[in-house]
Structure formats: C-alpha cells, structure tokens
Coordinates of N, CA, C and O in Angstrom, one line a residue:
X1 N -34.2 -2.0 12.7 CA -34.7 -2.4 11.5 C -34.2 -1.9 10.3 O -34.0 -0.8 10.1
X2 N -33.8 -2.9 9.5 CA -33.2 -2.4 8.2 C -34.2 -1.6 7.2 O -35.4 -1.8 7.6
X3 N -33.8 -0.9 6.1 CA -34.6 -0.5 5.2 C -35.8 -1.3 4.8 O -35.4 -2.4 4.3
X4 N -37.0 -0.9 5.0 CA -38.0 -1.9 4.6 C -38.5 -1.8 3.1 O -39.0 -2.8 2.6
X5 N -38.2 -0.8 2.4 CA -38.6 -0.8 0.9 C -37.4 -1.2 0.0 O -36.5 -0.6 0.0
X6 N -37.5 -2.5 -0.6 CA -36.5 -3.1 -1.2 C -36.2 -2.3 -2.7 O -35.3 -2.3 -3.3
X7 N -37.3 -1.6 -3.0 CA -37.4 -0.9 -4.7 C -36.6 0.4 -4.3 O -36.7 1.0 -3.7
X8 N -35.8 0.5 -5.8 CA -35.3 1.7 -6.1 C -35.8 2.3 -7.3 O -36.0 1.4 -8.3
X9 N -36.0 3.5 -7.4 CA -36.8 4.2 -8.6 C -35.7 5.1 -9.0 O -34.7 5.5 -8.4
X10 N -35.7 5.3 -10.3 CA -34.9 6.3 -11.1 C -35.2 7.8 -10.4 O -36.3 7.9 -10.1
X11 N -34.1 8.5 -10.2 CA -34.3 9.7 -9.5 C -34.8 10.7 -10.6 O -33.6 11.5 -11.1
X12 N -35.8 10.7 -11.1 CA -36.5 11.4 -12.2 C -37.7 12.0 -11.7 O -38.3 11.8 -10.7
X13 N -38.0 13.1 -12.3 CA -39.2 13.9 -11.9 C -40.4 12.9 -12.4 O -41.6 13.0 -11.5
X14 N -40.4 12.1 -13.5 CA -41.6 11.3 -13.7 C -41.9 10.4 -12.6 O -42.8 10.1 -12.3
X15 N -40.8 9.6 -12.0 CA -40.8 8.4 -11.2 C -41.5 9.3 -9.8 O -42.2 8.9 -9.0
X16 N -40.7 10.5 -9.4 CA -41.2 11.0 -8.2 C -42.6 11.6 -8.2 O -43.2 11.4 -7.5
X17 N -43.2 12.0 -9.4 CA -44.6 12.2 -9.6 C -45.4 11.2 -9.4 O -46.7 11.4 -9.0
X18 N -44.9 10.1 -9.1 CA -46.0 8.6 -9.1 C -45.9 8.2 -7.6 O -46.8 7.6 -7.2
X19 N -45.2 8.8 -6.6 CA -45.3 8.5 -5.2 C -46.3 9.4 -4.5 O -46.3 10.7 -4.8
X20 N -46.6 8.8 -3.4 CA -47.7 10.1 -2.6 C -46.9 10.9 -2.0 O -46.1 10.9 -1.6
X21 N -47.8 12.1 -1.7 CA -47.3 13.3 -1.0 C -47.7 12.8 0.5 O -48.5 14.0 1.2
X22 N -47.0 12.1 1.1 CA -47.6 11.5 2.3 C -45.8 11.8 3.3 O -44.8 11.9 2.8
X23 N -46.1 12.0 4.7 CA -45.0 11.7 5.4 C -44.2 10.5 5.4 O -44.8 9.7 5.2
X24 N -42.8 10.9 5.7 CA -42.1 9.4 5.5 C -40.4 9.9 5.5 O -40.2 11.0 5.9
X25 N -39.7 8.8 5.2 CA -38.4 8.9 5.3 C -37.9 8.3 3.9 O -38.6 7.7 3.2
X26 N -36.9 8.9 3.5 CA -36.4 8.8 2.1 C -34.8 8.4 1.6 O -34.4 8.9 2.9
X27 N -34.6 8.1 1.1 CA -32.9 7.5 0.7 C -32.6 8.0 -0.9 O -33.4 7.6 -1.8
X28 N -31.6 8.6 -0.7 CA -30.9 9.0 -2.2 C -29.9 7.7 -2.1 O -29.1 7.7 -1.4
X29 N -29.7 7.1 -3.5 CA -28.8 6.1 -3.4 C -28.2 6.3 -5.1 O -28.4 6.8 -5.9
X30 N -26.9 5.6 -4.8 CA -25.9 5.5 -6.0 C -26.1 3.8 -6.1 O -25.3 3.3 -5.4
X31 N -26.7 3.4 -7.1 CA -26.7 2.0 -7.1 C -27.3 1.6 -5.9 O -28.5 2.1 -5.7
X32 N -26.8 0.6 -5.5 CA -27.3 -0.1 -4.1 C -27.0 0.7 -2.9 O -27.3 0.4 -1.8
X33 N -26.1 1.7 -2.9 CA -25.4 2.4 -1.9 C -26.2 3.4 -1.6 O -26.5 4.4 -2.2
X34 N -26.7 3.6 -0.2 CA -27.4 4.6 0.5 C -26.3 5.8 0.5 O -25.3 5.6 1.3
X35 N -26.8 7.2 0.0 CA -25.8 8.0 0.0 C -26.4 9.1 1.1 O -25.6 9.9 1.8
X36 N -27.5 9.4 1.1 CA -28.4 10.4 2.0 C -29.7 9.7 2.5 O -30.5 9.1 1.6
X37 N -30.1 9.8 3.9 CA -31.5 9.5 4.4 C -31.8 10.8 4.9 O -31.4 11.4 5.8
X38 N -33.2 11.1 4.7 CA -33.9 12.1 5.1 C -35.2 11.9 5.6 O -35.5 10.9 5.2
X39 N -35.9 12.7 6.0 CA -37.4 12.8 6.5 C -38.3 14.1 6.1 O -37.5 15.0 5.8
X40 N -39.5 13.9 5.9 CA -40.3 15.0 5.3 C -41.7 14.9 5.5 O -42.2 13.6 5.8
X41 N -42.3 16.0 5.7 CA -43.9 15.7 5.6 C -44.5 15.6 4.4 O -45.7 15.0 4.3
X42 N -43.6 15.6 3.2 CA -44.4 15.5 1.9 C -43.1 14.9 1.2 O -42.3 15.5 0.6
X43 N -43.1 13.4 0.9 CA -42.0 12.8 0.0 C -42.0 13.2 -1.2 O -40.9 13.5 -1.6
X44 N -43.0 13.6 -1.9 CA -43.3 13.9 -3.3 C -42.2 15.2 -3.4 O -41.7 15.5 -4.3
X45 N -42.7 16.2 -2.8 CA -42.2 17.4 -2.7 C -40.6 17.7 -2.4 O -39.9 18.2 -3.0
X46 N -40.4 16.7 -1.3 CA -39.2 16.9 -0.8 C -38.0 16.4 -1.8 O -37.1 16.6 -2.2
X47 N -38.4 15.1 -2.4 CA -37.6 14.4 -3.4 C -37.4 15.3 -4.7 O -36.6 15.6 -5.4
X48 N -38.6 16.1 -5.3 CA -38.2 17.0 -6.3 C -37.6 18.2 -5.8 O -36.7 18.7 -6.9
X49 N -37.5 18.6 -4.6 CA -36.6 19.7 -4.2 C -35.0 19.1 -4.4 O -34.2 20.0 -4.6
X50 N -34.8 18.0 -4.1 CA -33.5 17.3 -4.0 C -32.8 17.4 -5.8 O -31.9 17.5 -6.1
X51 N -34.0 17.3 -6.6 CA -33.5 17.3 -8.1 C -33.0 18.8 -8.3 O -32.1 18.8 -9.4
X52 N -33.6 19.9 -7.7 CA -33.2 21.4 -8.0 C -32.1 21.7 -7.1 O -31.3 22.7 -7.4
X53 N -32.1 21.5 -5.8 CA -31.2 21.9 -4.9 C -30.5 20.9 -4.4 O -30.9 20.3 -3.1
X54 N -29.4 20.7 -4.5 CA -28.6 19.5 -4.1 C -27.4 20.1 -3.2 O -26.9 21.2 -3.4
X55 N -27.1 19.5 -2.2 CA -26.1 19.9 -1.1 C -24.9 19.4 -2.0 O -24.8 18.9 -3.0
X56 N -23.7 20.0 -1.6 CA -22.4 19.7 -2.1 C -22.1 18.0 -1.9 O -21.7 17.7 -3.3
X57 N -22.2 17.5 -1.1 CA -22.1 16.2 -1.0 C -23.1 15.5 -1.8 O -22.6 14.5 -2.8
X58 N -24.3 15.6 -1.8 CA -25.2 14.9 -2.7 C -24.8 15.2 -4.4 O -25.0 14.6 -4.9
X59 N -24.5 16.3 -4.5 CA -23.9 16.7 -5.9 C -22.9 16.1 -6.4 O -22.8 15.5 -7.4
X60 N -21.8 16.1 -5.4 CA -20.8 15.2 -5.7 C -20.9 13.7 -6.0 O -20.5 13.2 -7.0
X61 N -21.9 13.0 -5.1 CA -22.1 11.9 -5.1 C -22.9 11.2 -6.3 O -23.1 10.0 -6.8
X62 N -24.0 12.4 -6.8 CA -24.8 12.3 -7.9 C -25.7 10.9 -7.8 O -25.5 9.9 -8.7
X63 N -26.5 11.0 -6.9 CA -27.6 9.8 -6.9 C -28.4 9.3 -8.2 O -28.6 10.5 -8.6
X64 N -28.5 8.1 -8.2 CA -29.2 7.9 -9.5 C -30.7 7.1 -9.2 O -31.4 6.8 -9.9
X65 N -30.9 6.8 -8.0 CA -32.1 6.2 -7.7 C -32.5 6.8 -6.2 O -31.7 7.3 -5.6
X66 N -33.7 6.4 -5.8 CA -34.3 6.9 -4.5 C -35.1 5.6 -3.9 O -35.5 4.7 -4.8
X67 N -35.5 5.6 -2.8 CA -36.2 4.8 -2.3 C -36.9 5.5 -1.1 O -36.5 6.4 -0.5
X68 N -38.3 4.8 -0.7 CA -39.0 5.7 0.4 C -39.8 4.7 1.3 O -40.2 3.7 0.6
X69 N -40.2 5.0 2.5 CA -41.1 4.5 3.3 C -41.9 5.6 3.9 O -41.4 6.6 4.6
X70 N -43.1 5.2 3.9 CA -44.1 6.1 4.5 C -44.3 5.9 6.0 O -44.2 4.8 6.2
X71 N -43.9 6.9 6.8 CA -44.0 6.9 8.1 C -44.7 8.0 8.7 O -44.5 9.3 8.5
X72 N -45.5 7.8 9.7 CA -46.4 8.8 10.2 C -45.7 9.9 11.0 O -44.3 9.4 11.2
X73 N -46.0 11.1 11.0 CA -45.1 12.2 11.7 C -44.7 11.8 13.1 O -43.5 12.1 13.4
X74 N -45.5 11.2 13.9 CA -44.9 11.1 15.6 C -43.8 10.1 15.4 O -42.7 10.2 16.2
X75 N -43.5 9.1 14.3 CA -42.3 8.4 14.5 C -41.3 8.7 13.1 O -40.3 8.1 13.2
X76 N -41.6 9.6 12.4 CA -40.9 9.8 11.4 C -39.3 10.2 11.6 O -38.5 9.6 11.3
X77 N -39.0 11.0 12.7 CA -37.7 11.3 13.0 C -36.9 10.5 13.5 O -35.7 10.2 13.0
X78 N -37.4 9.6 14.6 CA -36.7 8.5 15.1 C -36.4 7.6 14.0 O -35.4 7.0 14.1
X79 N -37.3 7.2 13.2 CA -37.0 6.3 12.2 C -35.8 6.6 11.1 O -34.9 6.1 11.1
X80 N -35.8 7.8 10.7 CA -34.6 8.5 10.0 C -33.4 8.2 11.0 O -32.2 7.9 10.4
X81 N -33.4 8.6 12.0 CA -32.2 8.6 12.9 C -31.7 7.2 13.1 O -30.5 6.9 13.0
X82 N -32.4 6.1 13.4 CA -32.2 4.8 13.4 C -31.6 4.4 12.2 O -30.4 3.5 12.2
X83 N -32.2 4.8 10.9 CA -31.5 4.2 9.6 C -30.2 5.0 9.4 O -29.4 4.3 8.9
X84 N -30.0 6.3 9.8 CA -28.7 6.6 9.7 C -27.7 6.1 10.6 O -26.5 5.9 9.9
X85 N -27.9 5.8 11.7 CA -27.0 5.0 12.6 C -26.8 3.8 12.0 O -25.7 3.3 11.8
X86 N -27.6 3.0 11.4 CA -27.5 1.7 10.9 C -27.0 1.6 9.6 O -26.0 0.7 9.5
X87 N -27.1 2.6 8.9 CA -26.5 2.5 7.4 C -25.6 3.4 7.0 O -24.8 3.2 5.9
X88 N -25.4 4.3 8.0 CA -24.1 5.3 7.9 C -23.7 5.9 6.3 O -22.9 5.9 5.9
X89 N -25.1 6.6 5.9 CA -24.8 7.1 4.5 C -23.9 8.2 4.6 O -23.9 9.2 5.4
X90 N -23.0 8.2 3.6 CA -21.8 9.3 3.5 C -22.2 10.9 3.6 O -21.7 11.4 4.3
X91 N -23.6 11.1 3.1 CA -23.8 12.3 3.1 C -24.7 12.8 4.3 O -25.0 14.0 4.4
X92 N -24.8 11.9 5.2 CA -25.3 12.3 6.5 C -24.2 12.4 7.5 O -24.5 12.6 8.8
X93 N -23.0 12.0 7.3 CA -21.8 11.9 8.2 C -21.6 13.7 8.7 O -21.6 14.4 7.3
X94 N -21.5 13.8 9.7 CA -21.0 15.2 10.0 C -19.5 15.5 9.6 O -18.5 14.8 9.9
X95 N -19.2 16.6 9.1 CA -17.8 17.0 8.7 C -17.5 17.5 9.8 O -18.0 18.4 10.6
X96 N -15.9 17.7 9.8 CA -15.2 18.3 10.9 C -14.9 17.7 12.2 O -14.4 17.8 13.0

C-alpha cells in the first residue's frame, strides 16, 4: 500500500507543533522524494527530535518537508517496514 497521506508540511517547529502526539509512521522528504521513513510512539516529539539530532545521511540530504500517518502500535513497525521496501528511501538503506 503506497504512502496514504499526500500532504507535505514544512519541516519546522511551527508545523510540527500542529500534529497530534500519537503513534504512527513518518517520512522526511526533500521535495517529493522520500529520504527517510521512521516510526514512533509520539509523532510530534520524534519529528521535533529530528530537527535537533539528525543522522549523517539526514543532515547531508537536508529534508525540507515531512508527512505522517497515524498508525496504532500493533501495526506501526510492520507499516514502516512495508513502506521502506516499497519506497526505498536513501537514508533507510543499510551501508556497507
């Protein structure tokens, strides 16, 4: 199943502050390209964390937007894994 949320929001504290603190999957994007897909118990907190603590790959790619899908805990990790396989974001690829 492809990414369900067509909306992209600016990756800023102001926009992140408007999303619910619920479990789900999220995507960091550069334009329309998915560069990282993750999952979390609290979408708002995790996205704020990404603004402060970026991995080397995420820093290099410098995402400018994000998207998210609220997904309940029992299904969250499986949904993330399916999306990574389908969309192949560059910062989810294993190095080496």
